[in-house]
XYZ file of C-alpha atoms in Angstrom:
108
model
C 18.823 2.330 0.021
C 19.336 2.833 3.735
C 17.556 5.151 6.164
C 14.531 5.394 3.885
C 12.270 8.291 4.837
C 8.685 7.418 4.054
C 6.013 10.169 4.110
C 2.556 8.672 4.518
C -0.563 10.656 3.630
C -3.388 10.412 6.151
C -6.746 10.531 4.363
C -7.501 7.481 2.245
C -3.967 6.199 2.728
C -3.682 5.650 6.430
C -7.433 5.994 7.355
C -10.625 5.665 5.360
C -13.332 8.305 4.863
C -14.717 7.434 8.366
C -11.312 7.868 10.056
C -10.902 4.058 10.474
C -7.346 2.775 10.126
C -6.948 0.901 6.841
C -6.446 -2.871 7.150
C -2.804 -3.771 7.621
C -1.627 -0.179 8.020
C -0.241 -0.493 11.583
C 1.348 -3.908 11.087
C 3.068 -2.807 7.858
C 4.255 0.510 9.359
C 5.845 -1.629 12.080
C 7.464 -3.891 9.475
C 8.920 -0.897 7.609
C 10.387 0.460 10.868
C 11.875 -2.878 11.731
C 13.696 -2.764 8.378
C 15.128 0.723 9.202
C 12.613 3.015 7.610
C 11.596 6.369 9.185
C 7.889 7.163 9.043
C 6.409 10.660 8.786
C 2.745 11.573 8.443
C 1.607 14.403 6.292
C -1.625 15.873 5.087
C -3.012 18.923 3.349
C -4.968 19.390 6.612
C -1.734 20.086 8.474
C 0.513 18.938 11.283
C -1.967 18.916 14.089
C -4.448 16.888 12.074
C -1.737 14.238 11.454
C -0.836 14.136 15.109
C -4.552 13.789 16.034
C -4.971 10.798 13.763
C -1.850 9.131 15.058
C -3.046 9.627 18.658
C -6.545 8.326 17.781
C -5.088 5.068 16.436
C -2.190 4.804 18.978
C 0.488 5.166 16.330
C 2.552 7.950 17.867
C 5.341 5.589 18.849
C 5.741 4.713 15.230
C 5.786 8.212 13.790
C 8.956 10.356 13.714
C 7.382 13.500 12.574
C 4.319 15.301 11.184
C 3.992 17.780 8.351
C 1.642 19.521 6.082
C 2.154 18.619 2.446
C 4.573 21.137 0.940
C 3.401 23.733 -1.496
C 6.874 25.082 -2.276
C 10.208 23.366 -1.864
C 13.451 25.333 -1.636
C 16.557 23.189 -1.954
C 20.066 23.505 -3.474
C 19.658 19.994 -4.954
C 16.114 19.938 -6.359
C 16.650 16.617 -8.110
C 17.011 14.934 -4.724
C 13.701 16.282 -3.479
C 11.243 14.945 -6.045
C 11.736 11.204 -5.737
C 10.081 8.992 -8.379
C 9.073 6.386 -5.844
C 5.363 6.993 -5.413
C 2.970 4.405 -4.042
C -0.845 4.428 -3.714
C -2.252 2.103 -1.128
C -5.545 1.930 -3.062
C -3.881 1.142 -6.420
C -0.962 -0.992 -5.179
C -2.837 -3.821 -3.548
C -3.343 -2.537 -0.027
C -0.775 -2.157 2.794
C 0.713 -5.644 2.785
C 1.376 -5.824 -0.961
C 2.580 -2.216 -1.078
C 4.971 -2.789 1.823
C 6.344 -6.002 0.209
C 7.118 -3.949 -2.929
C 8.761 -1.157 -1.020
C 10.964 -3.475 0.960
C 11.982 -5.546 -2.100
C 12.795 -2.602 -4.335
C 13.915 0.221 -2.052
C 15.163 -1.047 1.300
C 18.418 -2.937 1.861
């Protein structure tokens, strides 16, 4: 899979409940980008919140775009929108282990 678009949630995925960057997040985002992935931040709190968090942690050079999580998706090919590749940084062993899995299974 080439040109992988990865949408990263902000709260409890990128940062903890005290707005601290999770261990390994920045380094593993950089690794994903080096392998050709495109990183987007999204949150139910909206676009500006995502941008604020990226600026706070000096990540803006890594992020291609910001978005609120979608409530409704309109697309002529709905099967291509809802991708079954879901990862949870808390459940999947933290950023390093999760990134290793993503690169192995989904990135050429």
